[in-house]
Coordinates of C-alpha atoms in Angstrom, one line a residue:
X1 CA 0.3 0.0 -0.2
X2 CA 1.1 3.7 -0.9
X3 CA 2.2 5.7 2.0
X4 CA 0.1 8.5 3.2
X5 CA 1.9 11.3 1.0
X6 CA 1.2 9.7 -2.1
X7 CA -2.4 9.4 -1.5
X8 CA -2.7 13.5 -0.3
X9 CA -0.5 14.0 -3.4
X10 CA -2.7 11.7 -5.9
X11 CA -5.8 13.3 -4.6
X12 CA -4.2 17.3 -5.5
X13 CA -3.6 16.0 -8.8
X14 CA -7.0 14.7 -9.3
X15 CA -8.6 18.0 -7.9
X16 CA -6.4 20.0 -10.8
X17 CA -7.4 17.2 -13.4
X18 CA -10.5 19.9 -14.2
X19 CA -8.2 22.3 -15.6
X20 CA -7.4 19.5 -18.3
X21 CA -11.2 18.5 -18.4
X22 CA -12.3 22.1 -18.7
X23 CA -9.5 22.5 -21.7
X24 CA -11.0 19.4 -23.5
X25 CA -14.7 21.0 -23.1
X26 CA -13.4 24.0 -24.8
X27 CA -12.7 22.3 -28.3
X28 CA -16.7 21.2 -28.4
X29 CA -19.2 23.0 -30.7
X30 CA -20.8 25.3 -29.0
X31 CA -24.3 23.4 -29.6
X32 CA -22.3 20.0 -28.2
X33 CA -22.4 20.8 -24.8
X34 CA -20.7 18.0 -22.9
X35 CA -23.5 16.1 -21.5
X36 CA -24.3 15.8 -25.0
X37 CA -21.0 14.7 -26.1
X38 CA -21.7 11.9 -23.5
X39 CA -25.2 11.0 -24.8
X40 CA -23.5 10.6 -28.3
X41 CA -20.0 9.0 -26.8
X42 CA -21.7 6.3 -25.1
X43 CA -24.1 5.1 -28.0
X44 CA -21.4 5.1 -30.2
X45 CA -19.6 2.2 -27.7
X46 CA -22.6 0.5 -26.3
X47 CA -25.1 1.0 -29.1
X48 CA -28.7 1.6 -28.6
X49 CA -29.6 1.5 -24.7
X50 CA -32.9 2.5 -22.9
X51 CA -32.9 5.5 -20.8
X52 CA -32.4 4.0 -17.6
X53 CA -29.0 2.6 -18.9
X54 CA -27.9 5.7 -20.5
X55 CA -28.5 7.5 -16.8
X56 CA -26.8 4.5 -15.5
X57 CA -23.5 4.9 -17.6
X58 CA -23.4 8.6 -17.0
X59 CA -23.6 8.3 -13.2
X60 CA -26.5 11.0 -13.1
X61 CA -30.2 10.9 -12.5
X62 CA -32.7 10.1 -14.8
X63 CA -33.7 13.9 -15.3
X64 CA -30.3 14.7 -15.8
X65 CA -29.9 12.3 -18.4
X66 CA -33.1 13.3 -19.7
X67 CA -32.2 16.7 -20.7
X68 CA -28.9 15.6 -22.1
X69 CA -30.7 13.1 -24.6
X70 CA -33.8 16.2 -25.0
X71 CA -30.9 17.8 -26.4
X72 CA -29.3 15.7 -28.5
X73 CA -32.8 14.5 -30.1
X74 CA -33.4 18.3 -30.6
X75 CA -30.6 18.7 -33.3
X76 CA -31.4 15.1 -34.7
X77 CA -28.5 13.1 -33.1
X78 CA -30.2 10.9 -31.8
X79 CA -33.7 8.7 -32.1
X80 CA -35.9 7.9 -29.3
X81 CA -38.3 4.9 -30.7
X82 CA -40.4 2.3 -29.0
X83 CA -39.0 -0.3 -27.2
X84 CA -40.4 -3.2 -28.6
X85 CA -40.4 -5.7 -25.5
X86 CA -42.2 -2.4 -23.4
X87 CA -43.4 0.1 -25.6
X88 CA -43.7 2.4 -22.2
X89 CA -39.7 2.5 -22.9
X90 CA -37.6 4.5 -25.6
X91 CA -34.9 3.1 -26.9
X92 CA -31.6 5.8 -27.9
X93 CA -29.9 5.3 -30.9
X94 CA -27.4 7.4 -32.8
X95 CA -28.8 8.9 -36.3
X96 CA -26.9 9.4 -39.5
X97 CA -26.3 13.4 -38.0
X98 CA -25.2 11.7 -34.5
X99 CA -22.5 9.8 -36.3
X100 CA -21.2 12.6 -38.1
X101 CA -21.1 14.7 -34.8
X102 CA -19.0 11.8 -32.9
X103 CA -17.0 11.8 -36.1
X104 CA -16.4 15.6 -35.4
X105 CA -16.0 15.2 -31.5
X106 CA -13.9 12.5 -32.4
X107 CA -11.5 14.6 -34.6
X108 CA -11.1 17.2 -32.1
X109 CA -10.0 15.5 -29.2
X110 CA -8.0 13.4 -30.9
X111 CA -6.7 16.6 -31.9
X112 CA -5.9 18.3 -29.1
X113 CA -4.8 15.3 -27.3
X114 CA -1.8 15.2 -30.1
X115 CA -1.3 18.3 -29.3
X116 CA -0.8 18.6 -25.6
X117 CA 0.8 15.5 -25.9
X118 CA 3.0 15.7 -28.4
X119 CA 6.3 15.4 -26.5
X120 CA 4.8 11.8 -24.6
X121 CA 6.4 8.5 -26.1
X122 CA 3.5 6.1 -27.2
X123 CA 4.6 4.2 -24.0
X124 CA 4.0 6.8 -22.2
X125 CA 0.5 7.1 -23.4
X126 CA -0.1 3.5 -23.0
X127 CA 1.2 3.4 -19.2
X128 CA -1.7 6.8 -18.7
X129 CA -4.1 4.9 -20.3
X130 CA -3.6 1.6 -18.6
X131 CA -3.5 3.2 -15.3
X132 CA -6.7 5.6 -15.5
X133 CA -7.9 2.5 -16.5
X134 CA -7.0 0.8 -13.5
X135 CA -8.2 3.6 -11.6
X136 CA -11.6 3.8 -12.5
X137 CA -11.9 -0.1 -12.0
X138 CA -10.9 0.5 -9.2
X139 CA -13.8 2.9 -7.7
X140 CA -16.4 0.7 -10.1
X141 CA -19.9 2.1 -10.2
X142 CA -19.4 5.8 -8.5
X143 CA -23.5 5.6 -8.1
X144 CA -22.6 2.8 -5.2
X145 CA -20.3 4.4 -3.4
X146 CA -22.8 6.0 -1.1
X147 CA -24.0 2.5 -0.1
X148 CA -20.3 1.0 0.2
X149 CA -18.8 0.3 3.9
X150 CA -17.7 3.7 5.1
X151 CA -13.5 4.3 5.6
X152 CA -12.8 4.9 8.9
X153 CA -12.0 8.2 9.6
X154 CA -8.9 8.8 11.1
X155 CA -8.1 10.6 14.7
X156 CA -8.6 14.7 14.1
X157 CA -5.5 16.3 14.0
X158 CA -5.3 20.1 15.4
X159 CA -4.3 21.3 12.3
X160 CA -6.8 21.9 9.7
X161 CA -5.8 20.3 6.3
X162 CA -6.8 22.1 2.9
X163 CA -6.1 20.6 -0.3
X164 CA -5.0 22.9 -3.4
X165 CA -4.6 22.8 -6.9
X166 CA -1.9 21.6 -8.4

């Protein structure tokens, strides 16, 4: 197990990672906010699905997923078709326009990453991918963390700690 100071630094770096996400969000087209991009990316990756599955994969409440889905449907990027197994449910499907939008998003993202990581080797990029995948796997479905056994609270120190971005 890593030393406490390593976990402190990791927490600080994860907090500062918001700057990377904001930079990536800046490249999105003005009519495609991050939530809509997530809907499109999930449909591209996993294929057609129900709204409940979309909310689960996004790790958000159904009402939040519904807003993002409505935005993408209003732009013609997805269709909401009746579920043949349950006519009360809808199946979300990427349209041709949605595939074109995803191609654009993929190109923009790839260009940004290639620019920002131009001094990284292929091995370093592969190592980052592997470690980020492992980190995500360690957290599992973030929506279930509330039901996990709480971690023990460390003895209170008289010196308050504050995490600041890197």
